[in-house]
Coordinates of C-alpha atoms in Angstrom, one line a residue:
D300 CA 163.2 67.6 213.1
Y301 CA 164.5 70.4 215.3
L302 CA 168.1 69.4 214.8
S303 CA 167.5 69.2 211.0
H304 CA 166.0 72.7 211.2
L305 CA 169.2 73.9 212.9
L306 CA 171.3 72.5 210.0
D307 CA 169.0 74.2 207.5
R308 CA 169.7 77.5 209.4
N309 CA 173.4 76.9 208.8
Y310 CA 174.3 76.0 212.4
S311 CA 177.7 74.2 212.6
L312 CA 177.8 70.5 212.9
A313 CA 179.5 70.8 216.3
T314 CA 176.7 73.0 217.7
V315 CA 174.0 70.6 216.4
R316 CA 175.9 67.7 217.9
A317 CA 176.2 69.4 221.2
Y318 CA 172.5 70.4 221.2
G319 CA 171.6 66.8 220.4
Y320 CA 173.4 65.5 223.5
D321 CA 171.9 68.4 225.6
L322 CA 168.4 67.4 224.6
L323 CA 169.3 63.7 225.2
A324 CA 170.2 64.6 228.8
F325 CA 167.0 66.6 229.1
C326 CA 164.8 63.7 227.8
R327 CA 166.6 61.2 230.2
W328 CA 165.7 63.4 233.1
L329 CA 162.1 63.7 231.9
S330 CA 162.0 59.9 231.8
E331 CA 163.3 59.7 235.4
V332 CA 160.6 62.1 236.7
D333 CA 158.0 60.6 234.4
V334 CA 157.0 63.9 232.6
E335 CA 156.2 64.3 228.9
V336 CA 158.0 66.9 226.9
E337 CA 154.7 68.7 226.1
S338 CA 153.8 68.9 229.8
V339 CA 157.0 70.6 231.1
T340 CA 156.3 73.8 233.1
T341 CA 158.6 76.6 234.2
N342 CA 158.8 75.0 237.7
G343 CA 159.7 71.7 236.1
L344 CA 162.4 73.4 234.1
L345 CA 163.7 75.0 237.3
D346 CA 163.9 71.5 238.8
Y347 CA 165.9 70.3 235.8
L348 CA 168.4 73.1 236.0
R349 CA 168.8 72.4 239.7
A350 CA 169.5 68.8 238.9
C351 CA 172.1 69.9 236.4
R352 CA 173.8 72.1 239.0
E353 CA 173.9 69.3 241.6
A354 CA 174.8 66.5 239.2
T355 CA 178.4 65.0 239.3
I356 CA 180.4 64.2 236.2
P357 CA 181.7 60.6 236.1
G358 CA 185.5 60.4 235.8
R359 CA 186.2 63.8 237.2
A360 CA 188.1 64.6 240.4
G361 CA 186.0 64.3 243.6
P362 CA 184.3 67.1 245.5
E363 CA 187.5 67.8 247.5
V364 CA 189.2 69.2 244.3
I365 CA 188.2 72.7 243.4
T366 CA 189.4 75.5 241.1
M367 CA 191.1 78.7 242.2
T368 CA 187.6 80.4 241.9
G369 CA 186.1 77.8 244.4
Q370 CA 184.2 75.8 241.8
R371 CA 184.2 72.0 242.2
L372 CA 185.7 70.1 239.3
D373 CA 183.1 67.3 239.4
R374 CA 180.2 69.7 238.6
Y375 CA 179.0 71.1 235.3
A376 CA 180.1 74.6 234.4
A377 CA 177.6 77.4 234.1
T378 CA 178.4 77.6 230.3
T379 CA 177.4 74.0 229.9
I380 CA 174.1 74.4 231.8
N381 CA 173.3 77.6 229.8
R382 CA 173.9 75.8 226.6
R383 CA 171.5 73.1 227.7
L384 CA 168.9 75.8 228.4
A385 CA 169.5 77.3 225.0
A386 CA 168.9 73.9 223.3
I387 CA 165.7 73.4 225.3
A388 CA 164.5 77.0 224.5
G389 CA 165.2 76.5 220.8
L390 CA 163.3 73.2 220.9
Y391 CA 160.2 74.8 222.3
T392 CA 160.5 77.8 220.0
F393 CA 160.6 75.4 217.1
A394 CA 157.5 73.6 218.4
G395 CA 155.8 77.0 218.6
L396 CA 156.5 77.6 214.9
R397 CA 154.6 74.4 214.1
D398 CA 151.8 74.9 216.7
P399 CA 151.1 78.4 217.9
E400 CA 149.1 77.0 220.7
A401 CA 152.0 75.0 222.1
S402 CA 153.2 76.1 225.6
N403 CA 156.7 77.3 226.1
P404 CA 158.1 76.8 229.6
V405 CA 161.2 79.0 229.0
P406 CA 160.4 82.5 230.2
R407 CA 161.9 85.3 228.1
G408 CA 164.0 87.9 229.9
R409 CA 164.6 91.5 229.1
E410 CA 166.9 92.4 226.2
A411 CA 170.6 92.5 227.1
R412 CA 171.6 96.2 227.5
W413 CA 175.4 95.7 227.6
V414 CA 177.2 97.4 224.8
T415 CA 180.8 98.3 224.2
A416 CA 181.8 101.9 224.8
G417 CA 182.2 102.6 221.1
E418 CA 178.8 101.3 220.3
K419 CA 177.0 103.8 222.5
S420 CA 178.2 106.7 220.4
G421 CA 181.1 107.6 218.2
M422 CA 182.7 105.7 215.3
L423 CA 181.4 102.3 216.3
A424 CA 177.8 103.3 216.8
H425 CA 176.9 101.7 213.4
T426 CA 178.2 98.3 214.6
R427 CA 175.7 98.0 217.4
R428 CA 174.0 94.6 217.4
R429 CA 170.3 94.0 218.0
R430 CA 170.5 91.8 221.0
Q431 CA 167.9 89.0 221.5
P432 CA 166.2 88.7 224.9
R433 CA 167.8 86.2 227.1
S434 CA 166.0 83.9 229.5
A435 CA 165.8 84.9 233.1
L436 CA 166.8 81.3 233.9
R437 CA 170.4 81.7 232.6
L438 CA 173.2 81.3 235.1
R439 CA 175.8 84.0 235.5
E440 CA 179.0 83.1 233.7
S441 CA 182.5 84.1 234.6
K442 CA 184.3 86.2 232.1
K443 CA 187.6 84.5 231.3
L444 CA 190.4 85.9 229.2
P445 CA 191.9 83.7 226.5
V446 CA 194.9 81.7 227.7
A447 CA 197.9 82.0 225.4
L448 CA 201.2 80.0 225.4
S449 CA 204.5 81.7 226.1
A450 CA 206.9 81.9 223.2
P451 CA 209.2 79.1 224.6
D452 CA 206.3 76.8 225.2
A453 CA 204.8 77.4 221.7
A454 CA 208.2 76.8 220.1
K455 CA 208.7 73.6 222.2
L456 CA 205.3 72.3 221.3
V457 CA 205.7 72.9 217.6
A458 CA 209.2 71.5 217.6
S459 CA 207.9 68.2 219.0
L460 CA 205.6 67.6 216.0
R461 CA 207.3 65.1 213.6
T462 CA 205.2 65.2 210.5
W463 CA 204.8 67.9 207.9
R464 CA 201.0 67.6 208.2
D465 CA 201.0 68.3 212.0
R466 CA 203.5 71.2 211.6
A467 CA 201.3 72.7 208.9
I468 CA 198.2 72.5 211.1
A469 CA 200.0 74.0 214.1
G470 CA 201.5 76.7 211.8
L471 CA 198.1 77.7 210.4
M472 CA 196.7 78.1 214.0
L473 CA 199.8 79.7 215.5
W474 CA 200.8 82.1 212.7
C475 CA 197.6 82.6 210.8
G476 CA 195.1 82.4 213.6
L477 CA 192.8 79.7 212.2
R478 CA 190.4 77.8 214.4
S479 CA 190.9 74.0 214.6
S480 CA 187.6 73.5 212.9
E481 CA 188.6 75.8 210.1
V482 CA 191.9 74.0 209.6
L483 CA 190.2 70.6 209.3
T484 CA 187.7 71.8 206.7
L485 CA 190.3 73.4 204.5
A486 CA 190.3 72.1 200.9
V487 CA 193.5 72.0 198.8
K488 CA 192.1 74.7 196.5
D489 CA 191.7 77.0 199.5
V490 CA 195.4 77.4 199.9
D491 CA 197.3 79.7 197.5
I492 CA 200.9 79.0 198.2
G493 CA 202.3 81.2 195.5
G494 CA 200.1 84.2 196.4
R495 CA 200.3 83.3 200.1
W496 CA 196.6 83.5 200.9
V497 CA 194.2 81.1 202.6
T498 CA 190.5 81.2 202.0
V499 CA 188.9 80.2 205.3
T500 CA 185.3 79.2 205.9
G501 CA 184.5 80.1 209.5
K502 CA 181.4 80.0 211.7
G503 CA 178.1 80.5 210.0
A504 CA 179.8 79.6 206.6
K505 CA 181.4 83.1 206.6
Q506 CA 184.4 83.3 204.3
R507 CA 187.5 85.4 204.8
R508 CA 191.0 85.6 203.3
V509 CA 193.9 85.3 205.6
P510 CA 197.6 86.0 204.7
L511 CA 199.6 82.9 204.7
D512 CA 202.9 83.0 206.6
A513 CA 205.9 82.2 204.3
D514 CA 207.3 79.5 206.6
V515 CA 203.9 77.9 206.9
A516 CA 203.4 78.0 203.1
S517 CA 206.7 76.2 202.7
V518 CA 205.6 73.5 205.2
I519 CA 202.3 73.0 203.4
D520 CA 204.2 72.8 200.0
V521 CA 206.4 70.0 201.3
Y522 CA 203.4 68.2 202.8
L523 CA 201.5 68.2 199.5
L524 CA 204.5 67.0 197.5
A525 CA 206.0 64.4 199.9
E526 CA 203.5 63.3 202.5
R527 CA 199.9 63.8 201.6
P528 CA 198.5 60.3 200.6
A529 CA 196.7 59.8 197.3
S530 CA 193.0 60.3 197.8
D531 CA 189.8 61.3 196.1
S532 CA 189.1 63.7 199.0
D533 CA 189.6 67.4 198.4
R534 CA 190.4 68.0 202.1
L535 CA 193.9 69.4 202.6
F536 CA 194.7 67.4 205.8
L537 CA 194.2 63.7 205.6
V538 CA 194.8 60.6 207.8
A539 CA 198.2 59.3 206.9
K540 CA 198.0 55.7 207.9
G541 CA 195.7 53.0 209.3
A542 CA 192.3 51.9 208.1
N543 CA 191.2 55.5 207.5
R544 CA 194.2 56.4 205.4
G545 CA 193.2 59.0 202.8
Q546 CA 190.1 60.3 204.6
G547 CA 189.9 63.7 206.1
L548 CA 191.4 64.3 209.5
T549 CA 188.7 64.5 212.2
A550 CA 188.5 66.7 215.3
A551 CA 189.0 63.7 217.5
G552 CA 192.1 62.8 215.6
L553 CA 193.5 66.3 216.0
R554 CA 192.8 66.2 219.7
T555 CA 194.6 62.9 220.0
I556 CA 197.7 64.4 218.3
F557 CA 197.9 67.3 220.6
R558 CA 197.1 65.2 223.7
Y559 CA 200.1 63.0 222.8
H560 CA 202.4 66.0 222.4
R561 CA 201.2 67.7 225.5
G562 CA 202.3 64.6 227.4
L563 CA 205.6 64.4 225.4
T564 CA 206.5 68.1 226.1
G565 CA 204.9 68.5 229.5
I566 CA 203.1 71.7 228.3
A567 CA 199.7 71.3 230.0
G568 CA 198.1 74.2 228.1
G569 CA 199.1 72.9 224.7
H570 CA 195.6 72.6 223.3
P571 CA 194.8 73.4 219.6
H572 CA 192.8 76.5 220.4
A573 CA 195.6 77.8 222.6
L574 CA 197.7 78.3 219.5
R575 CA 195.0 80.6 218.1
H576 CA 194.9 82.5 221.3
T577 CA 198.7 82.9 221.1
F578 CA 198.3 84.4 217.6
G579 CA 195.7 86.9 218.9
T580 CA 197.8 87.9 221.9
T581 CA 200.9 88.4 219.7
L582 CA 199.0 90.7 217.4
A583 CA 197.7 92.7 220.4
E584 CA 201.2 93.1 221.9
A585 CA 202.5 94.2 218.5
G586 CA 199.9 97.0 218.5
V587 CA 198.0 95.8 215.5
D588 CA 194.8 97.7 214.7
L589 CA 191.7 96.2 216.3
A590 CA 189.8 96.1 213.0
V591 CA 192.7 94.3 211.4
M592 CA 192.8 91.8 214.2
Q593 CA 189.0 91.2 213.9
A594 CA 189.4 90.5 210.1
L595 CA 192.3 88.1 210.7
L596 CA 190.6 86.2 213.5
G597 CA 187.2 86.1 211.8
H598 CA 185.2 87.5 214.8
A599 CA 181.7 88.5 214.2
H600 CA 182.0 91.5 216.5
V601 CA 184.8 93.7 217.6
D602 CA 184.2 93.2 221.4
T603 CA 185.3 89.6 221.0
T604 CA 188.6 90.8 219.6
A605 CA 189.0 93.4 222.3
R606 CA 189.6 90.6 224.8
Y607 CA 193.1 90.1 223.3
V608 CA 193.9 93.8 223.8
H609 CA 193.2 93.4 227.5
L610 CA 195.4 90.3 227.5
A611 CA 198.5 92.0 226.1
P612 CA 200.7 92.0 229.2
A613 CA 203.9 93.4 227.6
H614 CA 202.0 96.4 226.1
V615 CA 200.1 97.1 229.4
K616 CA 203.3 96.8 231.5
G617 CA 205.2 99.1 229.1
E618 CA 202.5 101.7 229.2
F619 CA 202.3 101.4 233.0
D620 CA 206.1 101.8 233.4
A621 CA 206.1 104.8 231.1
A622 CA 203.3 106.4 233.1
R623 CA 205.1 105.8 236.3
A624 CA 208.3 107.3 234.9
R625 CA 206.4 110.5 233.9
I626 CA 204.8 110.7 237.3
R627 CA 208.1 110.4 239.1
A628 CA 209.6 113.1 236.8
Q629 CA 206.8 115.5 237.6
T630 CA 207.1 115.0 241.4
R631 CA 210.8 115.7 241.5

């Protein structure tokens, strides 16, 4: 019932699926410790979170392999544990809607006070969001910048793609900034090849119009005319062969395609979302206005887009070298 409630609230299928597996892991732990869902206390929830932190992931490298930040690769990341906590908190909140007397073991923390500099005052003050209180049980997450591909690596990865469909998908992410989920849900009618526009349905069913790169439009045109199989489906990108020929391409199928070409080219970072990050980084290095970048990338808030500005190494290095040159000139 809770997962159906999330679908009614327009949560994405991927989020609902992830929450389902998170709650499954929680229920399995409750079964191991012989505790009913209705009887969970805050102390019990702390025990579960401790078990999540100490659990090892099957199939991962052993405890002797760690990241550059010192985190073991066989343990769950803080983001995964926080997502599990969010799923559990949502479940008990949903139970409280049905029964006001139901206990909620998830303590509510104080409201997050962090805002961007422009939200405190000035021109962006009207964009300030009303932040929901976050549980005091949340783990501290590391702030990671988006990882983009270099121009040679991006070109090599795209060149390895042999079908018009795969090239069109890569082009929409690399030169139009679409998410992989947005690419997979595109319908044929969403692409205006003549006018060079794409109507994209993003997170939360929010629509936006993105300019279509001329080269990508040509690739899509050839795909529709010469390669797309006959089908009753209105999806743009379909499975080309096999038992599922004519059905919409799935996220697992897309991951399989890129996994194969990562091995073929040797580009370890050649994941689908890395192409979108490359698009955002290219815009930032070109000095594109932040509001325009936000509209193109479909971010709900400008502070998400601002990560790409911090990631623009060419622009930052250029400004740094120019400043150093001015300082040297003044000290002579």
